[in-house]
Tab-separated table of C-alpha atoms and ligand atoms in Angstrom:
chain	number	residue	atom	x	y	z
T	1	UNK	CA	-0.024	0.176	0.038
T	2	UNK	CA	1.390	3.416	-0.951
T	3	UNK	CA	1.262	6.124	2.034
T	4	UNK	CA	1.429	9.762	1.619
T	5	UNK	CA	3.898	11.031	4.466
T	6	UNK	CA	3.478	14.442	5.375
T	7	UNK	CA	5.586	17.015	7.219
T	8	UNK	CA	8.798	14.427	6.463
T	9	UNK	CA	11.971	15.675	7.718
T	10	UNK	CA	14.967	13.315	7.141
T	11	UNK	CA	14.966	11.945	10.389
T	12	UNK	CA	11.270	10.507	9.662
T	13	UNK	CA	12.368	9.273	6.247
T	14	UNK	CA	15.054	7.308	7.875
T	15	UNK	CA	13.338	5.743	10.286
T	16	UNK	CA	10.222	4.974	8.598
T	17	UNK	CA	12.184	3.407	5.672
T	18	UNK	CA	13.748	1.150	8.060
T	19	UNK	CA	10.703	0.064	9.902
T	20	UNK	CA	8.833	-0.584	6.440
T	21	UNK	CA	11.815	-2.658	4.793
T	22	UNK	CA	10.112	-6.106	5.196
T	23	UNK	CA	6.691	-5.087	4.598
T	24	UNK	CA	3.996	-4.260	1.781
T	25	UNK	CA	3.720	-0.612	3.412
T	26	UNK	CA	5.373	1.561	0.592
T	27	UNK	CA	6.045	5.436	2.062
T	28	UNK	CA	6.013	8.457	-0.519
T	29	UNK	CA	7.490	11.349	1.312
T	30	UNK	CA	6.597	15.017	1.215
T	31	UNK	CA	8.229	17.792	2.936
T	32	UNK	CA	5.173	19.705	2.979
T	33	UNK	CA	2.604	20.207	5.832
T	34	UNK	CA	-0.601	19.207	5.236
T	35	UNK	CA	-2.775	21.783	4.435
T	36	UNK	CA	-5.723	22.732	2.359
T	37	UNK	CA	-3.169	23.779	-0.103
T	38	UNK	CA	-1.111	20.858	0.208
T	39	UNK	CA	-3.960	18.461	0.150
T	40	UNK	CA	-3.846	17.708	-3.490
T	41	UNK	CA	-0.768	15.942	-2.961
T	42	UNK	CA	-2.801	13.026	-1.184
T	43	UNK	CA	-4.749	12.442	-4.152
T	44	UNK	CA	-5.311	8.898	-5.108
T	45	UNK	CA	-3.101	7.709	-1.997
T	46	UNK	CA	-5.029	4.916	-0.012
T	47	UNK	CA	-3.548	6.308	3.419
T	48	UNK	CA	-2.003	9.564	4.449
T	49	UNK	CA	0.616	9.747	7.527
T	50	UNK	CA	0.648	13.164	9.427
T	51	UNK	CA	2.143	14.640	12.115
T	52	UNK	CA	1.295	17.239	15.063
T	53	UNK	CA	0.955	20.071	13.073
T	54	UNK	CA	-0.815	18.625	9.918
T	55	UNK	CA	-4.247	20.260	9.509
T	56	UNK	CA	-6.698	17.676	9.747
T	57	UNK	CA	-9.888	19.756	9.573
T	58	UNK	CA	-13.314	19.026	8.253
T	59	UNK	CA	-12.485	20.222	4.857
T	60	UNK	CA	-8.934	18.632	4.747
T	61	UNK	CA	-10.512	15.281	5.642
T	62	UNK	CA	-13.402	15.786	2.877
T	63	UNK	CA	-10.560	16.354	0.115
T	64	UNK	CA	-8.419	13.567	1.038
T	65	UNK	CA	-11.239	11.138	1.280
T	66	UNK	CA	-12.576	12.476	-2.172
T	67	UNK	CA	-8.870	11.589	-3.308
T	68	UNK	CA	-9.120	7.795	-2.180
T	69	UNK	CA	-7.764	7.570	0.979
T	70	UNK	CA	-9.615	5.642	3.612
T	71	UNK	CA	-6.638	5.888	6.651
T	72	UNK	CA	-5.232	8.774	8.426
T	73	UNK	CA	-2.080	7.281	10.500
T	74	UNK	CA	-0.903	9.906	12.951
T	75	UNK	CA	2.733	9.480	13.926
T	76	UNK	CA	2.031	11.069	17.733
T	77	UNK	CA	0.075	10.380	20.485
T	78	UNK	CA	-2.181	13.744	20.473
T	79	UNK	CA	-4.928	13.705	18.235
T	80	UNK	CA	-6.083	17.413	18.808
T	81	UNK	CA	-5.148	18.323	14.954
T	82	UNK	CA	-7.527	15.866	13.888
T	83	UNK	CA	-11.314	16.492	13.277
T	84	UNK	CA	-12.570	12.955	14.246
T	85	UNK	CA	-16.461	13.466	13.510
T	86	UNK	CA	-15.387	14.293	10.217
T	87	UNK	CA	-13.126	11.366	9.686
T	88	UNK	CA	-16.069	9.147	10.807
T	89	UNK	CA	-18.740	10.762	8.700
T	90	UNK	CA	-16.026	10.038	5.305
T	91	UNK	CA	-15.281	6.477	6.388
T	92	UNK	CA	-11.634	7.575	7.061
T	93	UNK	CA	-9.941	5.532	9.807
T	94	UNK	CA	-7.664	7.181	12.435
T	95	UNK	CA	-4.950	5.332	14.254
T	96	UNK	CA	-2.228	6.969	16.581
T	97	UNK	CA	0.608	5.850	18.287
T	98	UNK	CA	-0.471	6.012	21.854
T	99	UNK	CA	2.634	5.484	23.511
T	100	UNK	CA	6.450	5.438	21.891
T	101	UNK	CA	8.766	6.660	24.483
T	102	UNK	CA	7.042	8.664	27.417
T	103	UNK	CA	10.558	8.504	28.837
T	104	UNK	CA	11.779	11.089	26.460
T	105	UNK	CA	9.181	13.521	27.258
T	106	UNK	CA	9.197	13.167	30.869
T	107	UNK	CA	12.817	13.351	30.945
T	108	UNK	CA	12.517	16.351	28.794
T	109	UNK	CA	10.179	17.987	31.358
T	110	UNK	CA	12.711	17.477	33.777
T	111	UNK	CA	15.498	18.952	31.823
T	112	UNK	CA	13.301	22.078	31.765
T	113	UNK	CA	12.761	22.327	35.537
T	114	UNK	CA	16.546	21.977	36.049
T	115	UNK	CA	17.751	24.382	33.173
T	116	UNK	CA	15.287	26.868	34.575
T	117	UNK	CA	16.181	26.299	38.236
T	118	UNK	CA	20.198	26.029	37.689
T	119	UNK	CA	20.487	27.890	34.445
T	120	UNK	CA	22.983	25.269	32.534
T	121	UNK	CA	22.341	27.413	29.168
T	122	UNK	CA	23.920	30.383	30.640
T	123	UNK	CA	26.337	28.224	32.318
T	124	UNK	CA	27.369	26.826	28.643
T	125	UNK	CA	28.231	30.278	27.426
T	126	UNK	CA	29.594	31.796	30.416
T	127	UNK	CA	32.406	29.256	31.051
T	128	UNK	CA	33.388	29.384	27.086
T	129	UNK	CA	33.545	33.028	27.277
T	130	UNK	CA	36.096	32.548	30.304
T	131	UNK	CA	33.392	34.036	32.831
T	132	UNK	CA	33.262	32.014	35.770
T	133	UNK	CA	31.252	34.510	37.940
T	134	UNK	CA	27.943	33.085	39.757
T	135	UNK	CA	25.735	35.992	39.650
T	136	UNK	CA	22.338	35.089	38.027
T	137	UNK	CA	22.737	31.674	38.549
T	138	UNK	CA	21.217	31.274	41.927
T	139	UNK	CA	18.860	28.524	42.172
T	140	UNK	CA	16.698	26.290	44.515
T	141	UNK	CA	17.021	22.904	45.915
T	142	UNK	CA	13.941	20.783	44.084
T	143	UNK	CA	14.258	18.286	46.897
T	144	UNK	CA	11.384	19.439	49.558
T	145	UNK	CA	9.439	21.330	46.703
T	146	UNK	CA	6.138	20.680	45.550
T	147	UNK	CA	5.341	19.964	42.119
T	148	UNK	CA	1.647	19.600	40.983
T	149	UNK	CA	1.146	17.358	37.620
T	150	UNK	CA	-1.765	17.840	35.815
T	151	UNK	CA	-2.231	14.653	33.802
T	152	UNK	CA	-1.278	11.492	35.063
T	153	UNK	CA	-1.220	9.400	32.362
T	154	UNK	CA	1.920	7.741	30.822
T	155	UNK	CA	3.872	10.525	30.850
T	156	UNK	CA	2.786	12.490	33.973
T	157	UNK	CA	3.189	9.278	35.850
T	158	UNK	CA	6.798	8.976	34.704
T	159	UNK	CA	7.521	12.606	35.364
T	160	UNK	CA	5.840	12.330	38.836
T	161	UNK	CA	8.169	9.351	39.536
T	162	UNK	CA	11.523	11.143	38.408
T	163	UNK	CA	10.458	14.118	40.493
T	164	UNK	CA	9.981	11.933	43.638
T	165	UNK	CA	13.277	10.813	43.159
T	166	UNK	CA	14.444	14.283	43.483
T	167	UNK	CA	12.940	14.384	47.012
T	168	UNK	CA	9.924	16.564	45.324
T	169	UNK	CA	6.278	16.319	47.277
T	170	UNK	CA	3.990	15.394	44.296
T	171	UNK	CA	0.362	16.601	44.054
T	172	UNK	CA	-1.687	15.350	41.072
T	173	UNK	CA	-4.572	16.355	39.010
T	174	UNK	CA	-6.464	13.902	36.730
T	175	UNK	CA	-10.022	13.026	35.714
T	176	UNK	CA	-9.077	9.536	36.716
T	177	UNK	CA	-6.639	8.650	39.398
T	178	UNK	CA	-3.840	6.582	38.398
T	179	UNK	CA	-3.715	3.342	41.014
T	180	UNK	CA	0.116	2.881	40.326
T	181	UNK	CA	0.476	6.862	41.215
T	182	UNK	CA	-1.687	6.547	44.452
T	183	UNK	CA	0.543	3.565	45.028
T	184	UNK	CA	3.588	5.173	44.820
T	185	UNK	CA	2.458	8.047	47.263
T	186	UNK	CA	1.339	10.901	45.021
T	187	UNK	CA	-1.680	12.683	46.378
T	188	UNK	CA	-4.273	13.410	44.206
T	189	UNK	CA	-6.193	16.919	45.056
T	190	UNK	CA	-8.901	19.599	43.439
T	191	UNK	CA	-6.763	21.419	40.657
T	192	UNK	CA	-7.232	24.746	42.752
T	193	UNK	CA	-5.319	23.135	45.408
T	194	UNK	CA	-2.615	21.966	43.347
T	195	UNK	CA	-2.368	25.319	41.958
T	196	UNK	CA	-2.324	26.773	45.283
T	197	UNK	CA	0.442	24.644	46.670
T	198	UNK	CA	2.815	23.733	43.900
T	199	UNK	CA	5.992	25.615	43.582
T	200	UNK	CA	6.343	23.574	40.018
T	201	UNK	CA	3.048	23.070	37.831
T	202	UNK	CA	3.781	20.633	34.780
T	203	UNK	CA	1.004	19.761	32.250
T	204	UNK	CA	0.446	16.386	30.669
T	205	UNK	CA	-2.936	16.144	30.367
T	206	UNK	CA	-4.411	16.238	26.372
T	207	UNK	CA	-5.739	19.317	24.505
T	208	UNK	CA	-9.558	18.962	24.458
T	209	UNK	CA	-12.120	21.732	24.209
T	210	UNK	CA	-12.504	21.062	28.068
T	211	UNK	CA	-8.470	21.749	28.764
T	212	UNK	CA	-8.202	24.759	26.222
T	213	UNK	CA	-6.541	27.514	28.033
T	214	UNK	CA	-6.538	25.720	31.358
T	215	UNK	CA	-3.838	28.232	32.117
T	216	UNK	CA	-5.185	31.264	32.248
T	217	UNK	CA	-5.724	34.712	33.736
T	218	UNK	CA	-7.896	33.079	36.747
T	219	UNK	CA	-5.818	29.918	37.057
T	220	UNK	CA	-2.403	31.903	37.221
T	221	UNK	CA	-3.932	34.101	40.014
T	222	UNK	CA	-4.481	31.195	42.060
T	223	UNK	CA	-0.823	29.663	41.934
T	224	UNK	CA	1.886	30.487	44.272
T	225	UNK	CA	3.749	33.599	43.561
T	226	UNK	CA	7.230	32.703	41.631
T	227	UNK	CA	5.697	29.582	40.471
T	228	UNK	CA	7.247	27.563	37.614
T	229	UNK	CA	5.173	26.554	34.913
T	230	UNK	CA	6.426	23.753	32.662
T	231	UNK	CA	4.358	22.725	29.305
T	232	UNK	CA	5.455	19.971	27.441
T	233	UNK	CA	2.114	18.668	26.314
T	234	UNK	CA	0.150	21.087	24.021
T	235	UNK	CA	0.327	24.781	23.472
T	236	UNK	CA	-3.307	25.228	23.419
T	237	UNK	CA	-3.399	24.659	27.307
T	238	UNK	CA	-1.618	27.784	28.158
T	239	UNK	CA	-3.089	31.222	27.277
T	240	UNK	CA	0.311	32.779	26.448
T	241	UNK	CA	-1.107	36.414	26.794
T	242	UNK	CA	-1.989	35.772	30.413
T	243	UNK	CA	1.262	34.059	31.049
T	244	UNK	CA	3.084	37.107	29.779
T	245	UNK	CA	0.928	39.268	32.247
T	246	UNK	CA	1.865	36.668	34.926
T	247	UNK	CA	5.813	36.999	33.986
T	248	UNK	CA	5.574	41.009	33.871
T	249	UNK	CA	3.690	40.777	37.350
T	250	UNK	CA	6.158	38.091	38.947
T	251	UNK	CA	3.243	36.153	39.669
T	252	UNK	CA	4.934	33.833	37.393
T	253	UNK	CA	8.754	33.078	38.266
T	254	UNK	CA	9.496	30.446	35.188
T	255	UNK	CA	7.992	29.194	32.264
T	256	UNK	CA	8.882	26.241	30.140
T	257	UNK	CA	7.735	25.239	27.070
T	258	UNK	CA	8.025	22.728	24.469
T	259	UNK	CA	4.603	23.594	22.831
T	260	UNK	CA	2.971	26.684	21.849
T	261	UNK	CA	-0.195	27.450	20.808
T	262	UNK	CA	0.528	28.888	17.220
T	263	UNK	CA	3.515	26.821	16.453
T	264	UNK	CA	2.599	25.609	13.467
T	265	UNK	CA	3.922	28.215	11.740
T	266	UNK	CA	7.104	28.251	13.765
T	267	UNK	CA	8.323	25.071	14.769
T	268	UNK	CA	10.204	22.096	12.973
T	269	UNK	CA	12.037	24.843	10.521
T	270	UNK	CA	15.052	26.788	10.304
T	271	UNK	CA	13.677	30.265	10.368
T	272	UNK	CA	17.185	31.761	11.682
T	273	UNK	CA	17.266	34.355	8.565
T	274	UNK	CA	13.592	35.130	8.811
T	275	UNK	CA	11.665	37.844	10.878
T	276	UNK	CA	9.327	36.166	13.462
T	277	UNK	CA	6.036	37.926	12.895
T	278	UNK	CA	4.343	36.113	15.957
T	279	UNK	CA	4.262	39.317	18.750
T	280	UNK	CA	3.383	36.911	21.504
T	281	UNK	CA	5.782	34.468	20.891
T	282	UNK	CA	8.796	36.929	20.639
T	283	UNK	CA	7.697	38.815	23.569
T	284	UNK	CA	7.863	35.257	25.687
T	285	UNK	CA	11.496	34.807	24.231
T	286	UNK	CA	12.639	38.240	25.663
T	287	UNK	CA	12.089	36.948	29.542
T	288	UNK	CA	15.037	35.825	31.191
T	289	UNK	CA	13.312	33.035	32.801
T	290	UNK	CA	11.757	31.892	29.972
T	291	UNK	CA	12.960	28.702	28.156
T	292	UNK	CA	11.236	27.298	24.926
T	293	UNK	CA	12.322	24.197	22.624
T	294	UNK	CA	10.776	23.687	19.823
T	295	UNK	CA	8.512	20.625	20.399
T	296	UNK	CA	11.596	18.316	20.580
T	297	UNK	CA	10.509	16.486	23.991
T	298	UNK	CA	9.527	13.482	21.761
T	299	UNK	CA	12.985	13.585	20.122
T	300	UNK	CA	14.862	10.613	21.022
T	301	UNK	CA	16.182	7.445	18.760
T	302	UNK	CA	13.845	5.121	20.958
T	303	UNK	CA	11.043	7.456	20.197
T	304	UNK	CA	11.435	7.660	16.616
T	305	UNK	CA	12.200	4.008	16.202
T	306	UNK	CA	9.126	3.040	18.162
T	307	UNK	CA	6.998	5.589	16.403
T	308	UNK	CA	7.903	4.305	12.853
T	309	UNK	CA	7.474	0.830	13.780
T	310	UNK	CA	4.029	1.459	15.424
T	311	UNK	CA	2.919	3.775	12.601
T	312	UNK	CA	3.855	1.019	10.056
T	313	UNK	CA	1.735	-1.645	11.945
T	314	UNK	CA	-0.943	0.866	12.243
T	315	UNK	CA	-1.065	0.469	8.154
T	316	UNK	CA	-0.232	-2.959	7.956
T	317	UNK	CA	-3.355	-3.899	10.001
T	318	UNK	CA	-5.303	-1.508	8.081
T	319	UNK	CA	-3.954	-2.746	4.649
T	320	UNK	CA	-4.813	-6.636	5.815
T	321	UNK	CA	-8.487	-5.627	6.821
T	322	UNK	CA	-7.305	-6.208	10.520
T	323	UNK	CA	-8.993	-4.794	13.702
T	324	UNK	CA	-6.843	-1.324	14.249
T	325	UNK	CA	-5.093	-1.758	17.517
T	326	UNK	CA	-4.714	2.049	17.974
T	327	UNK	CA	-7.709	3.254	16.416
T	328	UNK	CA	-8.623	6.687	17.476
T	329	UNK	CA	-12.389	7.438	17.629
T	330	UNK	CA	-14.984	10.202	17.830
T	331	UNK	CA	-16.782	10.610	21.338
N	1	NAD	P1	-2.252	9.701	28.264
N	1	NAD	O1	-3.413	9.497	27.667
N	1	NAD	O2	-1.422	8.702	28.449
N	1	NAD	O3	-2.529	10.681	29.837
N	1	NAD	C1	-3.045	11.535	29.532
N	1	NAD	C2	-3.786	11.790	30.827
N	1	NAD	O4	-4.512	13.115	30.935
N	1	NAD	C3	-4.768	10.821	31.435
N	1	NAD	O5	-4.206	10.404	32.255
N	1	NAD	C4	-6.179	11.492	31.255
N	1	NAD	O6	-7.096	11.214	32.147
N	1	NAD	C5	-5.777	12.819	31.662
N	1	NAD	N1	-6.970	13.626	31.364
N	1	NAD	C6	-7.772	13.655	30.366
N	1	NAD	N2	-8.461	15.093	30.600
N	1	NAD	C7	-8.010	15.825	31.717
N	1	NAD	C8	-8.450	16.892	32.284
N	1	NAD	N3	-9.253	17.637	32.010
N	1	NAD	N4	-7.678	17.345	33.297
N	1	NAD	C9	-6.577	16.744	33.781
N	1	NAD	N5	-5.904	15.420	33.223
N	1	NAD	C10	-6.821	15.189	32.385
N	1	NAD	O7	-1.352	10.621	27.752
N	1	NAD	P2	0.431	10.583	27.357
N	1	NAD	O8	0.917	9.702	26.397
N	1	NAD	O9	0.946	10.836	28.983
N	1	NAD	O10	0.758	12.201	26.624
N	1	NAD	C11	-0.176	13.525	27.310
N	1	NAD	C12	0.200	14.782	26.463
N	1	NAD	O11	1.712	14.803	26.184
N	1	NAD	C13	-0.667	14.139	25.067
N	1	NAD	O12	-1.381	14.377	25.194
N	1	NAD	C14	0.207	14.729	24.055
N	1	NAD	O13	-0.398	15.836	23.450
N	1	NAD	C15	1.576	15.261	24.722
N	1	NAD	N6	2.972	15.121	24.071
N	1	NAD	C16	3.769	15.886	23.990
N	1	NAD	C17	4.652	15.518	23.467
N	1	NAD	C18	5.991	16.379	22.820
N	1	NAD	O14	6.847	15.827	22.207
N	1	NAD	N7	6.122	17.898	23.557
N	1	NAD	C19	4.992	13.932	23.055
N	1	NAD	C20	4.187	12.998	23.044
N	1	NAD	C21	2.687	13.638	23.655
């Protein structure tokens, strides 16, 4: 089966080719992001393979469906960019990679916390320039601090466990308690109490209509002054303008982001020669206590291998008419 792969980078090509070597799945790689403008490329492919910033809106799904596609293989865990209702209406199956390496994202989360706290990014440059002064480097012991984990699924649970290893007290909020977290001594509390008591708030829940702008002016006001806010989940969970206001007043002490609500027009490309036109993003970059990485939390060799293998298996199941283990359905 021929599959149109969108948003292809060299690393996607390398790992997908390797994973599909002994299969009947044949990938055609497009560097373009899937949008209304590029959807024409999917014409006559029975399946398309997409990533986090590909636009799987109702109109794009209608177009890929009329072009003959009956399957969307998401090579990511999140599916907030896919209109599942529309896919169902057009008889297009959707499958994702529910877990590839939750460790990759959880470890990156802790990396953001440590870097914001101990300023490794500044130390790297300073020492290279022969500047061994410590001013501006003052951090705090993570040991004994309270960390609030919002969403204790696969990634949140691992992040919580690593932070417990640092000697942190971990509070959690989730719509479903994770028994393994309870057994590990993590205390589930209401969201308001998590905000009020946490020195670090880290987000690991999916982006849903109910979680959009979970971090907003009101929730920021409920947090501990000087709180560290970390988001490695999805950009839409955080109202960036409210975050900027929180940073300006000092209510927020640190921000670590791997995702950004309007990242689709920025991330995954070299734009170093271009002017960034997003004033909100540019303002965030001006704060010394903000650290942004470009959606790289997943980016480990282990994760890319797993993504490619599971995506290829999802497509194989579809091609052979088998039940899709990793199907995502509306509802
Ligand atoms: P998961 O499904 O295992 O866990 C998500 C958890 O969030 C579940 O326990 C669920 O009950 C909980 N949840 C749902 N609604 C909630 C709400 N309203 N409030 C609080 N919790 C709620 O998912 P995961 O594998 O742990 O991934 C978490 C998120 O991380 C994904 O949704 C994805 O968007 C993001 N992610 C980011 C990267 C990256 O590279 N930055 C990579 C992979 C995943």
